[in-house]
Coordinates of N, CA and C in Angstrom, one line a residue:
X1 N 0.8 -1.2 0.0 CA 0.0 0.0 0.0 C 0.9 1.2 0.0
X2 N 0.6 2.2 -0.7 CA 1.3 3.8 -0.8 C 1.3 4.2 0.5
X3 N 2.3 4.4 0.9 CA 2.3 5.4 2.1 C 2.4 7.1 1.7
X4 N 2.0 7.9 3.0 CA 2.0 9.6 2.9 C 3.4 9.6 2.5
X5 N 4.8 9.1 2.8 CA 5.8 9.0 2.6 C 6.6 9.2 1.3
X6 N 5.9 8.6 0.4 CA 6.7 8.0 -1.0 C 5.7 8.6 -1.9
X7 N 4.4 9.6 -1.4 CA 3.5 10.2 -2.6 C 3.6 12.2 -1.4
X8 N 4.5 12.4 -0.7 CA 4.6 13.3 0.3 C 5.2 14.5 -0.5
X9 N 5.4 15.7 -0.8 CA 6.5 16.9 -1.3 C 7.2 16.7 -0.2
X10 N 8.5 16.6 -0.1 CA 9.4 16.1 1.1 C 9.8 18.1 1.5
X11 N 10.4 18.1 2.5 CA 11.5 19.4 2.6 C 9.9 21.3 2.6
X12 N 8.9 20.4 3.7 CA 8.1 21.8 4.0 C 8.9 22.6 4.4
X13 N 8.6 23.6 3.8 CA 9.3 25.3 4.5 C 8.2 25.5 5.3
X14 N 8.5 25.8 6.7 CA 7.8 26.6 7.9 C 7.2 28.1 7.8
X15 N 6.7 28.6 8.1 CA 6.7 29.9 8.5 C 6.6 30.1 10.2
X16 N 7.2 30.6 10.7 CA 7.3 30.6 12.0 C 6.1 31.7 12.7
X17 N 6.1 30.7 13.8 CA 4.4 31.4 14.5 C 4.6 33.0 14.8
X18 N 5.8 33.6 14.8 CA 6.1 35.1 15.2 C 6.5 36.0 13.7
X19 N 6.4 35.3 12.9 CA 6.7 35.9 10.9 C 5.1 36.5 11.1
X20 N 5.3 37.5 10.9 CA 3.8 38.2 9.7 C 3.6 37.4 8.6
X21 N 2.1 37.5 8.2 CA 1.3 37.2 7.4 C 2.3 37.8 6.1
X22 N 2.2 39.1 6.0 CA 3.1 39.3 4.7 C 4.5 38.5 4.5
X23 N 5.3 38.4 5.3 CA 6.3 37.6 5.0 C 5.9 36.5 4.4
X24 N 5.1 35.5 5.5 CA 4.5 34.4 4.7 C 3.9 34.6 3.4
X25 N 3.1 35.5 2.7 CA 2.7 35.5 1.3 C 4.1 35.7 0.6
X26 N 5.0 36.4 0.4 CA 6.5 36.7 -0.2 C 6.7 35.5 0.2
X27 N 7.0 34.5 0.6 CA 7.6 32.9 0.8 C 6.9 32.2 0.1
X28 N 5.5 32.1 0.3 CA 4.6 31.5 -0.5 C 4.8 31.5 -1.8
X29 N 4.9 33.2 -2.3 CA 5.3 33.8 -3.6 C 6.5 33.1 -3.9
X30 N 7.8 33.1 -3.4 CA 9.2 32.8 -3.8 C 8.8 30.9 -3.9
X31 N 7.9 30.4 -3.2 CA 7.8 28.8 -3.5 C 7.1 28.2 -4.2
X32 N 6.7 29.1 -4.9 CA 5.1 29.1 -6.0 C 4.1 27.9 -5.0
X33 N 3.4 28.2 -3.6 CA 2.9 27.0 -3.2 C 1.7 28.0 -2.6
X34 N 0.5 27.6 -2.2 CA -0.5 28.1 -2.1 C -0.9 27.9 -0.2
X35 N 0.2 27.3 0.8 CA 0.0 27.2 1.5 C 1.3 26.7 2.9
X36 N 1.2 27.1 3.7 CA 2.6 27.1 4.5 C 2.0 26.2 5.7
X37 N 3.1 25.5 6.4 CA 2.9 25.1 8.1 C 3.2 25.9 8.7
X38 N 2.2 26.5 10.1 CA 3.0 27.0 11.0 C 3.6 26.4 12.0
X39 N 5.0 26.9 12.4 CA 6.0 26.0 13.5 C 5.8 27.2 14.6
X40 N 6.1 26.7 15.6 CA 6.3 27.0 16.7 C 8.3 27.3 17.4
X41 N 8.3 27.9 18.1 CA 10.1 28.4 18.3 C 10.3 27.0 18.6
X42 N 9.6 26.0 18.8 CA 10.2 24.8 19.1 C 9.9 23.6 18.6
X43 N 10.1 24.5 16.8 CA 9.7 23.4 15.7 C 8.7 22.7 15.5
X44 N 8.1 22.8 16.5 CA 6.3 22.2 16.4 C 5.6 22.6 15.9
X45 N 4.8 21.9 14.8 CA 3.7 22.4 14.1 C 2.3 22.7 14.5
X46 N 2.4 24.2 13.6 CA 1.0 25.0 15.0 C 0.1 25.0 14.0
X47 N -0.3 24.6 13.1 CA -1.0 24.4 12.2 C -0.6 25.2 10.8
X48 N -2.0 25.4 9.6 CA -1.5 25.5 8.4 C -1.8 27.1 8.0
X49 N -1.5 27.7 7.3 CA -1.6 29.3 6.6 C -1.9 28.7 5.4
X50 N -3.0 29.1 4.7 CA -3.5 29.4 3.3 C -3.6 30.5 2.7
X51 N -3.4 30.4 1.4 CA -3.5 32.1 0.7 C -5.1 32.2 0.7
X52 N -5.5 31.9 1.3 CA -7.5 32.2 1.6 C -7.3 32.4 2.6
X53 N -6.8 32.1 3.4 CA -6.8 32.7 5.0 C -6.3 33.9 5.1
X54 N -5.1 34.1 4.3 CA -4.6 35.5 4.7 C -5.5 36.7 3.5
X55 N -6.1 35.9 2.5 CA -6.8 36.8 1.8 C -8.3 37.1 3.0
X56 N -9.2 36.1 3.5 CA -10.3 35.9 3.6 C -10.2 36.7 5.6
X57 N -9.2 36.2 5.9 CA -9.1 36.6 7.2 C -8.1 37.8 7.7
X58 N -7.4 38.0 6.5 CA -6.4 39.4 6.9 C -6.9 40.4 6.0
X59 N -6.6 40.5 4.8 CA -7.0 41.7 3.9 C -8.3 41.9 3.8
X60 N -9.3 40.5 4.0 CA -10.6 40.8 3.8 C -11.6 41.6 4.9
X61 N -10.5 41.4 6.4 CA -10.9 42.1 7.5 C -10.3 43.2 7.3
X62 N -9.8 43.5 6.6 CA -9.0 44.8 6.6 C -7.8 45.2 7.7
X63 N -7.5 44.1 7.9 CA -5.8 44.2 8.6 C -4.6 44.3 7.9
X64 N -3.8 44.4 8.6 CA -2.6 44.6 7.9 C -1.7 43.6 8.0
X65 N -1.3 43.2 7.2 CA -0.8 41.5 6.8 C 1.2 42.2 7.6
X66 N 1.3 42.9 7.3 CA 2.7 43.1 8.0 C 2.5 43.0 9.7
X67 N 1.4 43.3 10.4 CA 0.9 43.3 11.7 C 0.9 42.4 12.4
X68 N 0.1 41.7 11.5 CA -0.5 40.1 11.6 C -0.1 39.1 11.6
X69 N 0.7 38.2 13.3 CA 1.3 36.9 13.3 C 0.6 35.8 12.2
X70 N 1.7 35.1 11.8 CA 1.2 33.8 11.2 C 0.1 32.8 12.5
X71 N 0.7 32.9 13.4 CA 0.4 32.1 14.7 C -1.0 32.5 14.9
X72 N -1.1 33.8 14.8 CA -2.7 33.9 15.4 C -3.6 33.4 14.3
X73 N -3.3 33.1 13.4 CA -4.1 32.3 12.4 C -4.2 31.0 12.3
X74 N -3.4 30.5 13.5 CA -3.6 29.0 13.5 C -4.3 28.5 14.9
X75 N -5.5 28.1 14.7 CA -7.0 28.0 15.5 C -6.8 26.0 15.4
X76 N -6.9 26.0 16.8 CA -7.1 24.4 17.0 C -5.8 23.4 16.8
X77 N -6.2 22.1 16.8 CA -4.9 21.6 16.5 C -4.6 21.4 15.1
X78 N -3.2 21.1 14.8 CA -3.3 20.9 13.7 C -3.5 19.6 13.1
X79 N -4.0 19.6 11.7 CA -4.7 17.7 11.4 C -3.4 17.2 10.6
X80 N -2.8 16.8 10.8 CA -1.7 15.7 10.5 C -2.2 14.5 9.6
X81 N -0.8 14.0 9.1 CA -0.6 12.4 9.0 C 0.8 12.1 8.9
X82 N 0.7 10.8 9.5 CA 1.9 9.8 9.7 C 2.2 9.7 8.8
X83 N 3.9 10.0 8.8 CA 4.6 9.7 7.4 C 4.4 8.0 7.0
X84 N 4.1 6.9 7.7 CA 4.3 5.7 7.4 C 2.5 5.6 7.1
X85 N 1.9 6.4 7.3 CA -0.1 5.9 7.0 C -0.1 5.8 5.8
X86 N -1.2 4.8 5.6 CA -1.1 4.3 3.8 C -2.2 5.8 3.7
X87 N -2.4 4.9 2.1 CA -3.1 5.7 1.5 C -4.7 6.1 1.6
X88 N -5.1 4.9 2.2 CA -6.9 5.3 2.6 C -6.6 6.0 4.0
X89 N -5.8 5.8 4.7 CA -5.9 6.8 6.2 C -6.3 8.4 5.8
X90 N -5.2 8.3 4.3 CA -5.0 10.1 4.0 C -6.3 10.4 3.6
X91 N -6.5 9.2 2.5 CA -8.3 9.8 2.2 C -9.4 10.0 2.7
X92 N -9.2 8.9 4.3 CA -10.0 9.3 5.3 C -9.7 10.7 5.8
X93 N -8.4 11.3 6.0 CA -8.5 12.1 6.8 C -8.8 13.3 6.2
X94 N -8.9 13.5 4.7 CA -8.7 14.7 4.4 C -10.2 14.6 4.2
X95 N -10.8 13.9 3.7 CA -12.6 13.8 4.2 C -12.6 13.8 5.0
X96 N -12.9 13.5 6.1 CA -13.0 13.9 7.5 C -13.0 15.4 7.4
X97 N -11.7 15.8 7.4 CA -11.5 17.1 8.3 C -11.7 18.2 6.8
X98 N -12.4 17.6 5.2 CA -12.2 18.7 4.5 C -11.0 19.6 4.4
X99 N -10.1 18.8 4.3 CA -8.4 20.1 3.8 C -8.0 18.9 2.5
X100 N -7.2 20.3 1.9 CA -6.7 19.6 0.6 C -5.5 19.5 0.8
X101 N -4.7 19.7 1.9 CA -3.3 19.4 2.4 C -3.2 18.9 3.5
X102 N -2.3 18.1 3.8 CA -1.7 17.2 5.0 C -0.4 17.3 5.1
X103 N -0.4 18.5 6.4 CA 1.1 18.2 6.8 C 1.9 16.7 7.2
X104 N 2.5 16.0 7.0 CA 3.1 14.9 7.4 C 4.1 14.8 7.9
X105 N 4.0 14.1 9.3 CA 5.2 13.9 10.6 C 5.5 12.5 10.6
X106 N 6.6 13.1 11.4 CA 7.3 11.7 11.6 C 7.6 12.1 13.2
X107 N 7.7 11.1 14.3 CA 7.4 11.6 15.7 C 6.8 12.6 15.5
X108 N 7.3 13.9 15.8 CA 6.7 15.1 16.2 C 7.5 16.2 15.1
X109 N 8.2 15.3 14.2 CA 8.9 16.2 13.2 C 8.7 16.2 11.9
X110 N 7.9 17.5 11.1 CA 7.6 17.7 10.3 C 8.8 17.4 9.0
X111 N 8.0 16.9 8.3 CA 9.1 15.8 7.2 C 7.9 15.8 5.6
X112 N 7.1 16.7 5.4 CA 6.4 16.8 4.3 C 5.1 17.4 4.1
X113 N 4.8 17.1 3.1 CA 3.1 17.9 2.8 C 2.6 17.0 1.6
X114 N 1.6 16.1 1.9 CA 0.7 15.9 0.9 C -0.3 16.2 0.9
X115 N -0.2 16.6 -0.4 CA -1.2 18.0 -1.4 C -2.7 17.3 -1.7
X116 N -3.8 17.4 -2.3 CA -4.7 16.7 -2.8 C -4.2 15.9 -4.6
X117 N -3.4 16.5 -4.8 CA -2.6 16.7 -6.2 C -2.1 15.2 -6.1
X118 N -1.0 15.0 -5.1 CA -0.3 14.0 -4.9 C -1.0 13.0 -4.7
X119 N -2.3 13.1 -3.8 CA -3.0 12.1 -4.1 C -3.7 11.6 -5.4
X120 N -4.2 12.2 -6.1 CA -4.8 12.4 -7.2 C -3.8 11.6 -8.1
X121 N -2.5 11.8 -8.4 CA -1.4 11.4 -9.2 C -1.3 9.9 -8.7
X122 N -1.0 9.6 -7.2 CA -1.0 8.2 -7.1 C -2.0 7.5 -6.7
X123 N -3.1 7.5 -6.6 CA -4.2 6.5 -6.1 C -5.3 6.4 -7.9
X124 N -5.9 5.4 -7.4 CA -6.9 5.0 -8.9 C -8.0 6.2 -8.8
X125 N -8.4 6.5 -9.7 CA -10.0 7.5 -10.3 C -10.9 7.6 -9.5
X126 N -11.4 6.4 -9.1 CA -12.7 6.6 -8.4 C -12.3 6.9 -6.9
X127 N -11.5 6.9 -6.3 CA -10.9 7.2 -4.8 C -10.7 8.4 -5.4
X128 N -10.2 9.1 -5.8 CA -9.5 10.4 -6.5 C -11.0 11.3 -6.2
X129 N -12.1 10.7 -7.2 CA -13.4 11.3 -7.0 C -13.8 11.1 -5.7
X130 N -13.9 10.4 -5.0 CA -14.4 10.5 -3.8 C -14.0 11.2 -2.8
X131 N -12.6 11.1 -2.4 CA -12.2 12.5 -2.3 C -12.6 13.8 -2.4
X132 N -12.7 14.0 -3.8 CA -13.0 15.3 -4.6 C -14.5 15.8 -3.8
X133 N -14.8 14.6 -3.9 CA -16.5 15.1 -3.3 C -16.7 15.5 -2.3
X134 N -15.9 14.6 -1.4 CA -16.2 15.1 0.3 C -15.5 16.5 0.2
X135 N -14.4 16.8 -0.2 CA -14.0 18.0 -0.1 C -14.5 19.2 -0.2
X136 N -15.5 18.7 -1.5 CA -15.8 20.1 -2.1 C -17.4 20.2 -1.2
X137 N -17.8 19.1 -0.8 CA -19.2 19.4 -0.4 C -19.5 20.4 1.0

């Protein structure tokens, strides 16, 4: 069975929970990626930054993205997966929790990100679709 591992973008860049939102977008920008982990000063992941978050929740409220910790935008824990979980854990989880990315650990150390993409690429059609659905619904 495929593990998060061997279908994963290996080498996540962080944004750190004390970086502004604008920083984070210029990283985002420099990585052509649509979405960052937030770490904590003690490498621990405090959950995720999306370019809809900082659009929907910073600019849209009319804040100022230079002001604006990454950290305060990360609400709850964050939804993981085990670098060794196969491939239906991921599809459970990202149905379940509705995200199109999964940060991926290994103990407590961030070691990747699978995308919905990556799934899509490695698993058969109709899992692909079902996915697709819970997500979008």
């Amino acid at each position: 069975m495929t593990t998060a591992r061997e279908i994963m973008t290996p080498d996540a860049t962080c944004i750190g929970a004390n970086e502004s939102v604008l920083d984070a977008a210029k990283r985002m920008t420099d990585l052509g990626v649509g979405a960052l982990p937030i770490c904590g000063t003690d490498e621990r992941l405090k959950g995720m930054l999306t370019d809809r978050d900082i659009v929907v929740k910073v600019l849209g409220a009319g804040k100022d993205p230079a002001q604006v910790k990454a950290g305060e935008l990360a609400h709850g824990e964050a939804v993981t997966i085990g670098a060794d979980d196969d491939a239906e854990e991921i599809l459970r989880t990202m149905s379940e929790h509705k995200v199109r990315r999964l940060p991926v650990i290994d103990g407590h150390t961030l070691v990747g990100i699978v995308a919905q993409a990556d799934v899509a690429r490695a698993l058969p059609d109709p899992k692909v679709g079902d996915l697709l659905e819970a997500i979008s619904a």
